[in-house]
CSV table of C-alpha atoms in Angstrom, one decimal:
chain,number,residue,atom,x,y,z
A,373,UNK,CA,55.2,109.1,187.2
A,374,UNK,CA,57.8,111.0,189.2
A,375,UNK,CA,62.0,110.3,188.1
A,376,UNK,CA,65.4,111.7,188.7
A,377,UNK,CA,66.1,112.6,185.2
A,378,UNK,CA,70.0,113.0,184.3
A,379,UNK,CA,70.0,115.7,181.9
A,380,UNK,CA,74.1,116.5,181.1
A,381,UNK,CA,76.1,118.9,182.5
A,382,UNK,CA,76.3,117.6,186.3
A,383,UNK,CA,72.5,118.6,185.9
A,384,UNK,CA,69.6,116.2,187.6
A,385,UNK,CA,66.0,116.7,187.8
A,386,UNK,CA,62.6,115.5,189.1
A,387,UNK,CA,60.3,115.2,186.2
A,388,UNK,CA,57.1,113.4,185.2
A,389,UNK,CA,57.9,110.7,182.6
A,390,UNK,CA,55.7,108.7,181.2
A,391,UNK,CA,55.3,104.7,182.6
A,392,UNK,CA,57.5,102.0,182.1
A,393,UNK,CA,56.1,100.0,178.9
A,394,UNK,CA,56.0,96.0,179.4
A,395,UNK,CA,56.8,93.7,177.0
A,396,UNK,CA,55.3,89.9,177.5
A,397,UNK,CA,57.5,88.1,180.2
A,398,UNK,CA,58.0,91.4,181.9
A,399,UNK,CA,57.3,92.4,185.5
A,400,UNK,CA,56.3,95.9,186.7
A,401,UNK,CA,58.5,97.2,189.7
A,402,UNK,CA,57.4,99.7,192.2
A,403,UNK,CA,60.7,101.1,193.5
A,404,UNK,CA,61.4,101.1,197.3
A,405,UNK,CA,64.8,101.9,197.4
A,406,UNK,CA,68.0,102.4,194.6
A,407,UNK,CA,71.6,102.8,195.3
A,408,UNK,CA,73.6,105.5,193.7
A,409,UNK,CA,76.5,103.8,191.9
A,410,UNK,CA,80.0,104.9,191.1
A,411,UNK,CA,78.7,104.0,187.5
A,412,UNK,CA,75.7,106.7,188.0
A,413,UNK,CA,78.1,109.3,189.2
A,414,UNK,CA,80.9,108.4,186.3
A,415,UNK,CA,77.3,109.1,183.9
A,416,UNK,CA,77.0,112.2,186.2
A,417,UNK,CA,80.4,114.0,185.3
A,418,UNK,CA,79.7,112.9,181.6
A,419,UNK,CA,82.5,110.0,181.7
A,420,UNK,CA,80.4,107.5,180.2
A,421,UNK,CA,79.3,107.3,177.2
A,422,UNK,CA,77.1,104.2,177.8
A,423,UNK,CA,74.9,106.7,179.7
A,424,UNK,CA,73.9,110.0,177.5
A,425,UNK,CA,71.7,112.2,178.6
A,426,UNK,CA,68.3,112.4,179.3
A,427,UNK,CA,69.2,109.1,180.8
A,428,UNK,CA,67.3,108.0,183.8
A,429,UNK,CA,70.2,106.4,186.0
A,430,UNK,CA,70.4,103.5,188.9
A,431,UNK,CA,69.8,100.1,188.8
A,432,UNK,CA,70.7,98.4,192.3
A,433,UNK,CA,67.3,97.8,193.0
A,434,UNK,CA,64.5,96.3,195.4
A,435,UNK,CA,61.2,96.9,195.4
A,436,UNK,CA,57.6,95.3,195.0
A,437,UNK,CA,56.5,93.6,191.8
A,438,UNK,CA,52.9,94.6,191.1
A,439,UNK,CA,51.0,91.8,189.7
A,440,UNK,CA,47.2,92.0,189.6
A,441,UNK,CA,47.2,93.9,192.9
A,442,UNK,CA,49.2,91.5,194.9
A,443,UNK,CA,52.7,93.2,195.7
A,444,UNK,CA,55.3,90.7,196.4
A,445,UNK,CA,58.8,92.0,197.6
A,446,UNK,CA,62.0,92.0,195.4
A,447,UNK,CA,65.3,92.1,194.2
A,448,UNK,CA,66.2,92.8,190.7
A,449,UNK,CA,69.4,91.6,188.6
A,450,UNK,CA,69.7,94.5,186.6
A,451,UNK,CA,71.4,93.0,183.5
A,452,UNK,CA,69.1,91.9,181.2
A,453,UNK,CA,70.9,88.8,179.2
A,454,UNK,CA,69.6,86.9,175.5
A,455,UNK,CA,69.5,83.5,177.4
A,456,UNK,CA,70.3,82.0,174.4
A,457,UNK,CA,74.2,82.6,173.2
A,458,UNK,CA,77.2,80.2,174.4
A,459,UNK,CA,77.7,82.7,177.5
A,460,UNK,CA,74.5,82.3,178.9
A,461,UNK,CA,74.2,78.8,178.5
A,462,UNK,CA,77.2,78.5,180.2
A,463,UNK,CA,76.5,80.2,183.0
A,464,UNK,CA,78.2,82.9,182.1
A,465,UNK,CA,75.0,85.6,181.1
A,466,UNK,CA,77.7,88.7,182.2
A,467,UNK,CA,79.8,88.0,179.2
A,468,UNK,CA,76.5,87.7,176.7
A,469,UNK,CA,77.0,89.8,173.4
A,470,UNK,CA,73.9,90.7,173.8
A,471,UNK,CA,73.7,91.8,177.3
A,472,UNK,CA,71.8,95.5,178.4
A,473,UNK,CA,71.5,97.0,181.9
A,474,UNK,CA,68.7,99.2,183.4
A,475,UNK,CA,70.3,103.2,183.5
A,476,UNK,CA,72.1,102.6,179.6
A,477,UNK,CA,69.8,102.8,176.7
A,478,UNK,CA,67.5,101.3,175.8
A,479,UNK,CA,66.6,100.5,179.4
A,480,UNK,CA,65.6,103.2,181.5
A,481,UNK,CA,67.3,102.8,185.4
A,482,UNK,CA,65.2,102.8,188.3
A,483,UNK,CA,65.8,106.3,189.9
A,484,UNK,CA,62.0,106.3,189.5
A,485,UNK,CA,58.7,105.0,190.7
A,486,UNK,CA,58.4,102.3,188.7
A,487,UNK,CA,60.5,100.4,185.9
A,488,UNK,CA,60.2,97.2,184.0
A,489,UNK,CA,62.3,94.3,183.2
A,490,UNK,CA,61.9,90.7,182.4
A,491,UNK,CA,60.2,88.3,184.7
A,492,UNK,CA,63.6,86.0,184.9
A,493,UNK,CA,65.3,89.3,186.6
A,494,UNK,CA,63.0,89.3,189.4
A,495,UNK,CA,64.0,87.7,192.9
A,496,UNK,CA,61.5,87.3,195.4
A,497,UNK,CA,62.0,87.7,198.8
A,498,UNK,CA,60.2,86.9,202.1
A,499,UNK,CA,58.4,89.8,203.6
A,500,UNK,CA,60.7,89.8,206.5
A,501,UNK,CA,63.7,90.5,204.5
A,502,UNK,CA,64.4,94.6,205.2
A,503,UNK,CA,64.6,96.0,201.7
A,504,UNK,CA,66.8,98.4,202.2
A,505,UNK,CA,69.4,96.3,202.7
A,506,UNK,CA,68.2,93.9,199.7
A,507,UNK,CA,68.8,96.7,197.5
A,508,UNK,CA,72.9,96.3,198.6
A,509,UNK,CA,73.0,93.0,196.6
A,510,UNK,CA,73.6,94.6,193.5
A,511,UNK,CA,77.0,96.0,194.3
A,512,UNK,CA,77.7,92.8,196.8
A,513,UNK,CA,77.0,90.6,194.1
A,514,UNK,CA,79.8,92.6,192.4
A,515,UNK,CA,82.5,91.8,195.0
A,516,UNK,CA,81.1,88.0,195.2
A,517,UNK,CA,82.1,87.9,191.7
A,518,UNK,CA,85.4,88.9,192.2
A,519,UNK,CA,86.0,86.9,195.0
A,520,UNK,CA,85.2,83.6,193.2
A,521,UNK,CA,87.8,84.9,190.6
A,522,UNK,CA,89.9,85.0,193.5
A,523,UNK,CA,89.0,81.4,194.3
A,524,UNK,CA,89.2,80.1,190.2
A,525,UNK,CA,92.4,82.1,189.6
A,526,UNK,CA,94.5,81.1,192.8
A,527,UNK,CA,95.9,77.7,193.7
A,528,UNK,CA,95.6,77.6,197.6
A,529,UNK,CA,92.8,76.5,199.8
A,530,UNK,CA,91.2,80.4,200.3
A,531,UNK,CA,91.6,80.3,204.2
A,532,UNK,CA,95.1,80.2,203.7
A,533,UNK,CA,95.4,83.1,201.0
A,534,UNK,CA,96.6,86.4,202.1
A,535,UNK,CA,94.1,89.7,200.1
A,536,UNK,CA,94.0,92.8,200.3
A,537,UNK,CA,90.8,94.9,199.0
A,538,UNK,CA,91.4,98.6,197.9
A,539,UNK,CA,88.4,100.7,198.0
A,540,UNK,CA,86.2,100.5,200.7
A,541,UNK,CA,82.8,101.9,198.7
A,542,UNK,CA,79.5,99.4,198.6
A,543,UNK,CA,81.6,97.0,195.3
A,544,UNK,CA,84.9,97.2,197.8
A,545,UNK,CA,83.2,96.1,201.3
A,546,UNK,CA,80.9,93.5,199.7
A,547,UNK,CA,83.8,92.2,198.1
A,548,UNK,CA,85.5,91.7,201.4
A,549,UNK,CA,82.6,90.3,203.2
A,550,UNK,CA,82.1,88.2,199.9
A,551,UNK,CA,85.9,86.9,200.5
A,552,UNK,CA,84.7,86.2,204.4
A,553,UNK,CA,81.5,84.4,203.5
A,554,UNK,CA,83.3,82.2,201.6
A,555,UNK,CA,86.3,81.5,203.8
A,556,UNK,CA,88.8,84.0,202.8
A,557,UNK,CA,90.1,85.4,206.0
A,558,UNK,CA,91.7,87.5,207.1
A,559,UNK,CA,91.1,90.4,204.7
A,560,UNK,CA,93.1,93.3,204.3
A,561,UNK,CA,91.0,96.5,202.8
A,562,UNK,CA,92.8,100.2,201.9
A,563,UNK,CA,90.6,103.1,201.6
A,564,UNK,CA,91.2,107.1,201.6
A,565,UNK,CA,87.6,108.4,203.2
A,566,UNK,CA,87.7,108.0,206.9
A,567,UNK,CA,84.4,107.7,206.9
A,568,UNK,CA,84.9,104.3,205.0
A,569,UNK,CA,87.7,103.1,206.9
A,570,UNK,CA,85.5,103.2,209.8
A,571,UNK,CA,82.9,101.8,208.5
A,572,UNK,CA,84.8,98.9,207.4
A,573,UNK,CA,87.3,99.0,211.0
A,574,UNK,CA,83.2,98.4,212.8
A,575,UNK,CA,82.8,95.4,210.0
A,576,UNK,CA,85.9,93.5,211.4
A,577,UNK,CA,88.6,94.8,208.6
A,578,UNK,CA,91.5,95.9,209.4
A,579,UNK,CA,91.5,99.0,206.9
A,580,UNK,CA,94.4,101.3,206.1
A,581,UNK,CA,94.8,104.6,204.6
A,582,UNK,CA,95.7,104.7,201.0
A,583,UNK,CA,98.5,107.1,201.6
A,584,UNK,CA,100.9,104.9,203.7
A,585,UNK,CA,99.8,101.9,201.8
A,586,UNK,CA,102.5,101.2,199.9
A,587,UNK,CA,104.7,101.4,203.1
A,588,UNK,CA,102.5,98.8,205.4
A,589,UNK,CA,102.2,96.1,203.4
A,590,UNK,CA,104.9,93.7,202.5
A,591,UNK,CA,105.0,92.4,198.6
A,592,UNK,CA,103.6,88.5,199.5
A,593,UNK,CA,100.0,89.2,198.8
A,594,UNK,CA,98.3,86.0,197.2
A,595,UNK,CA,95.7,88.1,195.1
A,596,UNK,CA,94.2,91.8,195.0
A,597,UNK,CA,90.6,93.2,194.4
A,598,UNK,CA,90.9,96.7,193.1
A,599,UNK,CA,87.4,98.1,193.6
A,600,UNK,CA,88.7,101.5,192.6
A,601,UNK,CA,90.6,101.0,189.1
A,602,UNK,CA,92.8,103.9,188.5
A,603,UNK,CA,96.7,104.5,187.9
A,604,UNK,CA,97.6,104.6,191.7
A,605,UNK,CA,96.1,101.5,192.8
A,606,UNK,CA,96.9,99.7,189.9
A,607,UNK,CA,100.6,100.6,190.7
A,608,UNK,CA,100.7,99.7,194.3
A,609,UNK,CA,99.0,96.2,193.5
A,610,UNK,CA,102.0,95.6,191.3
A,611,UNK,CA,104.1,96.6,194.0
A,612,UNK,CA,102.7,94.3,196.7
A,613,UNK,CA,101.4,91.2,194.6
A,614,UNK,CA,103.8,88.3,195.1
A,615,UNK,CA,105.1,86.3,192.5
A,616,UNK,CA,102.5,84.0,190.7
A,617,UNK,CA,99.7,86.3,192.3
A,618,UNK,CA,96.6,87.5,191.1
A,619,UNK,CA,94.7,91.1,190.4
A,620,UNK,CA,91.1,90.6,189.8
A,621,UNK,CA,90.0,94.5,188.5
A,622,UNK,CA,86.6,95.2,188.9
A,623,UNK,CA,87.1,99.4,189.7
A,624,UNK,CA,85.8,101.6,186.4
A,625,UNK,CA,87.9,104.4,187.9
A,626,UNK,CA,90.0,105.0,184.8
A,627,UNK,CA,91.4,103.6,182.0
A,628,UNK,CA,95.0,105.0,182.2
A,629,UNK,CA,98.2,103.0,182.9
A,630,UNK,CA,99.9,101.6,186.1
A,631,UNK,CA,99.9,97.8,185.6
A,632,UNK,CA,103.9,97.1,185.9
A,633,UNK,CA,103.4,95.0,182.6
A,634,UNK,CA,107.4,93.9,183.3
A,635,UNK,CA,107.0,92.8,186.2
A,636,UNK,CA,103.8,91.2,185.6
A,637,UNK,CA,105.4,89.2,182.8
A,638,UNK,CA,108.6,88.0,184.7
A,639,UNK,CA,106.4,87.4,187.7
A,640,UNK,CA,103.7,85.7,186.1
A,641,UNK,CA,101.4,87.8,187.7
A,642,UNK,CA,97.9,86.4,186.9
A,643,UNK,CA,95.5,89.8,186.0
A,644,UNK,CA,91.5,89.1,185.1
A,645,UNK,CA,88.9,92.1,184.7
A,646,UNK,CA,85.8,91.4,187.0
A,647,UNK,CA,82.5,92.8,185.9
A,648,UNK,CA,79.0,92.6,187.4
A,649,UNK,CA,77.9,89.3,188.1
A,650,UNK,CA,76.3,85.2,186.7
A,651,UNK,CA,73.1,85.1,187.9
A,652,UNK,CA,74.3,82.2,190.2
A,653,UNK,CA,76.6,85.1,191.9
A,654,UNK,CA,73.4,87.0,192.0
A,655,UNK,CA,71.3,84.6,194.0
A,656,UNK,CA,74.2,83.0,196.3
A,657,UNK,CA,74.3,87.0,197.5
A,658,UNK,CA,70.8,87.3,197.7
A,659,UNK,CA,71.1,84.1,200.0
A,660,UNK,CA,74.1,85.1,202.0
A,661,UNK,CA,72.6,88.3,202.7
A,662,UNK,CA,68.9,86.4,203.5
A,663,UNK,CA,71.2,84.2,205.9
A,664,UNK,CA,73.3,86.9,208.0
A,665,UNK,CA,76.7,85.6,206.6
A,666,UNK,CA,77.0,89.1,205.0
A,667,UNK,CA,77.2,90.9,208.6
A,668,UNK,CA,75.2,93.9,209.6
A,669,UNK,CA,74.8,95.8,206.7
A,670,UNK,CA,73.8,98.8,207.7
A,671,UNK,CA,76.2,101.0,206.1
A,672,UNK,CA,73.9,103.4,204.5
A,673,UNK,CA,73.0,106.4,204.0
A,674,UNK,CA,68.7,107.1,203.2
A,675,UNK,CA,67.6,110.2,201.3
A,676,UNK,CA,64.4,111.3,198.8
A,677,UNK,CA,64.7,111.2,195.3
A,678,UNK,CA,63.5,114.4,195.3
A,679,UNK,CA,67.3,115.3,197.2
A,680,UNK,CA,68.8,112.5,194.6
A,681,UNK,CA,70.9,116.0,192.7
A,682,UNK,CA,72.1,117.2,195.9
A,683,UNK,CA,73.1,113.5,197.2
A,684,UNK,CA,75.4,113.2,194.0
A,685,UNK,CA,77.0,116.7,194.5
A,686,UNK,CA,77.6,115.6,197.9
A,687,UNK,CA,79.5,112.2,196.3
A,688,UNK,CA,81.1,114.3,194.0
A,689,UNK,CA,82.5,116.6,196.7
A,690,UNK,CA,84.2,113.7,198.9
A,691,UNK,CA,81.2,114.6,201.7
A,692,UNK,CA,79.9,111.2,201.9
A,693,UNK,CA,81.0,108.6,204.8
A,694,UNK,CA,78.6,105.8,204.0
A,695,UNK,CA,79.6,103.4,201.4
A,696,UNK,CA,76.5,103.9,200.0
A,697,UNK,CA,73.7,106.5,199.7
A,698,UNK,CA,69.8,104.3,198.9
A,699,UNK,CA,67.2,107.2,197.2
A,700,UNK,CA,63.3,106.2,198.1
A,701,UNK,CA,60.9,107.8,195.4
């Protein structure tokens, strides 16, 4: 079968690789459409270890699961849990020791034709649900997360909570129509593409530019969702956060400094990493999005997976407005 092979070296190519092996308990997924992830293009400039080459990348999936020629449509949960340790039983399966995700060895990601994974990762969906947009829960599911850390971490009613969202990629705007679904409003979001601050102006944000940032907002902000995770945002959100407020972190941008760890201290400010997703966050995103409370979403960009290499130099190059580009094999 046909896959975008990540081979080092800011080099991808279209090869034939052999077909996904299934284990019993697994389902077989013919891909209809994969985001390209911050995490794929981190892989992509060789800043992740997780993912060495050859490496196929992507895992925010939907697609068709092929059972005994009946194809059923679906969304996948990409990260493949034990089901058996304290964290999972708790509900908890994103903290499980044991946890693996398509696109890092020893799963192979779903920038291909076909993948597999286990049958308890598999979502179906009615056939009236547009798949393209199913394959945005991934990184929505992401920012649901975060906002129900919002919601364990603060101790107001959410529609009275003031946050601001920096980063207005796919994690950044589902985190902010997360926050809106579940009665966080309004919602401040800061992003540096103007493509992205338009796309998340037409969403019903007010969005500002990163650069005067610091200068428009005041420094009573009840909690902040940093979707981008390097030095700069870290230091404005230590700037603006009011006393007793919360950072959930969820960007993978960098792992340098710029939390103001004095002022966090005297200030009490409350600071939690977010990453991925429960499976309950999964489905209650799958559902939001099945039930319109997640808006539009049609802020995407379609291309081949035969043009995946030249979509990721595009990323790389700051020449993408969409939050998101989807590959079809």
């Amino acid at each position: 079968m046909k896959a975008l092979v990540y081979e080092g070296n800011h080099t991808l190519t279209i090869r034939d690789v052999g077909e996904p092996l299934t284990n019993i308990g697994d389902a077989l997924i013919q891909v209809h459409s994969v985001g390209i992830c911050g995490s794929d293009l981190h892989a992509y400039h060789g800043h992740d270890e997780r993912r060495p080459p050859p490496l196929v990348l992507g895992h925010e999936v939907s697609g068709y699961r092929i059972d005994q020629q009946c194809m059923t449509p679906v969304v996948v949960n990409p990260l493949v849990t034990c089901g058996e340790c304290a964290a999972c039983i708790q509900g908890e399966e994103n903290l499980c020791p044991e946890r693996q995700i398509i696109s890092m060895p020893p799963r192979p990601g779903a920038f291909s034709e076909m993948f597999s994974i286990p049958e308890r990762n598999v979502i179906e969906l009615p056939a009236t649900v547009d798949l393209q947009q199913a394959a945005l829960s991934e990184p929505i599911a992401c920012g649901w997360h975060a906002a129900r850390l919002v919601e364990r971490m603060c101790l107001s009613y959410l529609a009275e909570l003031k946050i601001v969202v920096i980063g207005g990629g796919a994690v950044g705007l589902g985190a902010a129509l997360s926050c809106r679904a579940l009665g966080i409003e309004p919602v401040m979001m800061i992003e540096k593409n103007p493509g992205r601050r338009e796309t998340a102006i037409a969403a019903g944000f007010q969005c500002i530019d990163s650069d005067g940032a610091s200068q428009a907002l005041s420094d009573d902000i009840d909690a902040v969702i940093d979707a981008v995770g390097i030095r700069p945002t870290r230091e404005l959100t230590s700037r603006i956060l009011k006393p007793g407020g919360s950072l959930v972190h969820i960007g993978l941008g960098d792992s340098e400094a710029g939390i103001d760890i004095r002022r966090m201290t005297l200030q009490e400010i409350r600071v939690t990493g977010s990453y991925t997703y429960t499976m309950s966050d999964f489905k209650d995103t799958v559902n939001a999005l099945m039930d319109g409370r997640l808006g539009t979403l049609d802020w995407f960009e379609e291309a081949k997976l035969d043009h995946g290499s030249k979509c990721f130099e595009r990323l790389s190059s700051g020449q993408v407005r969409a939050p998101k580009i989807l590959l079809t094999p």
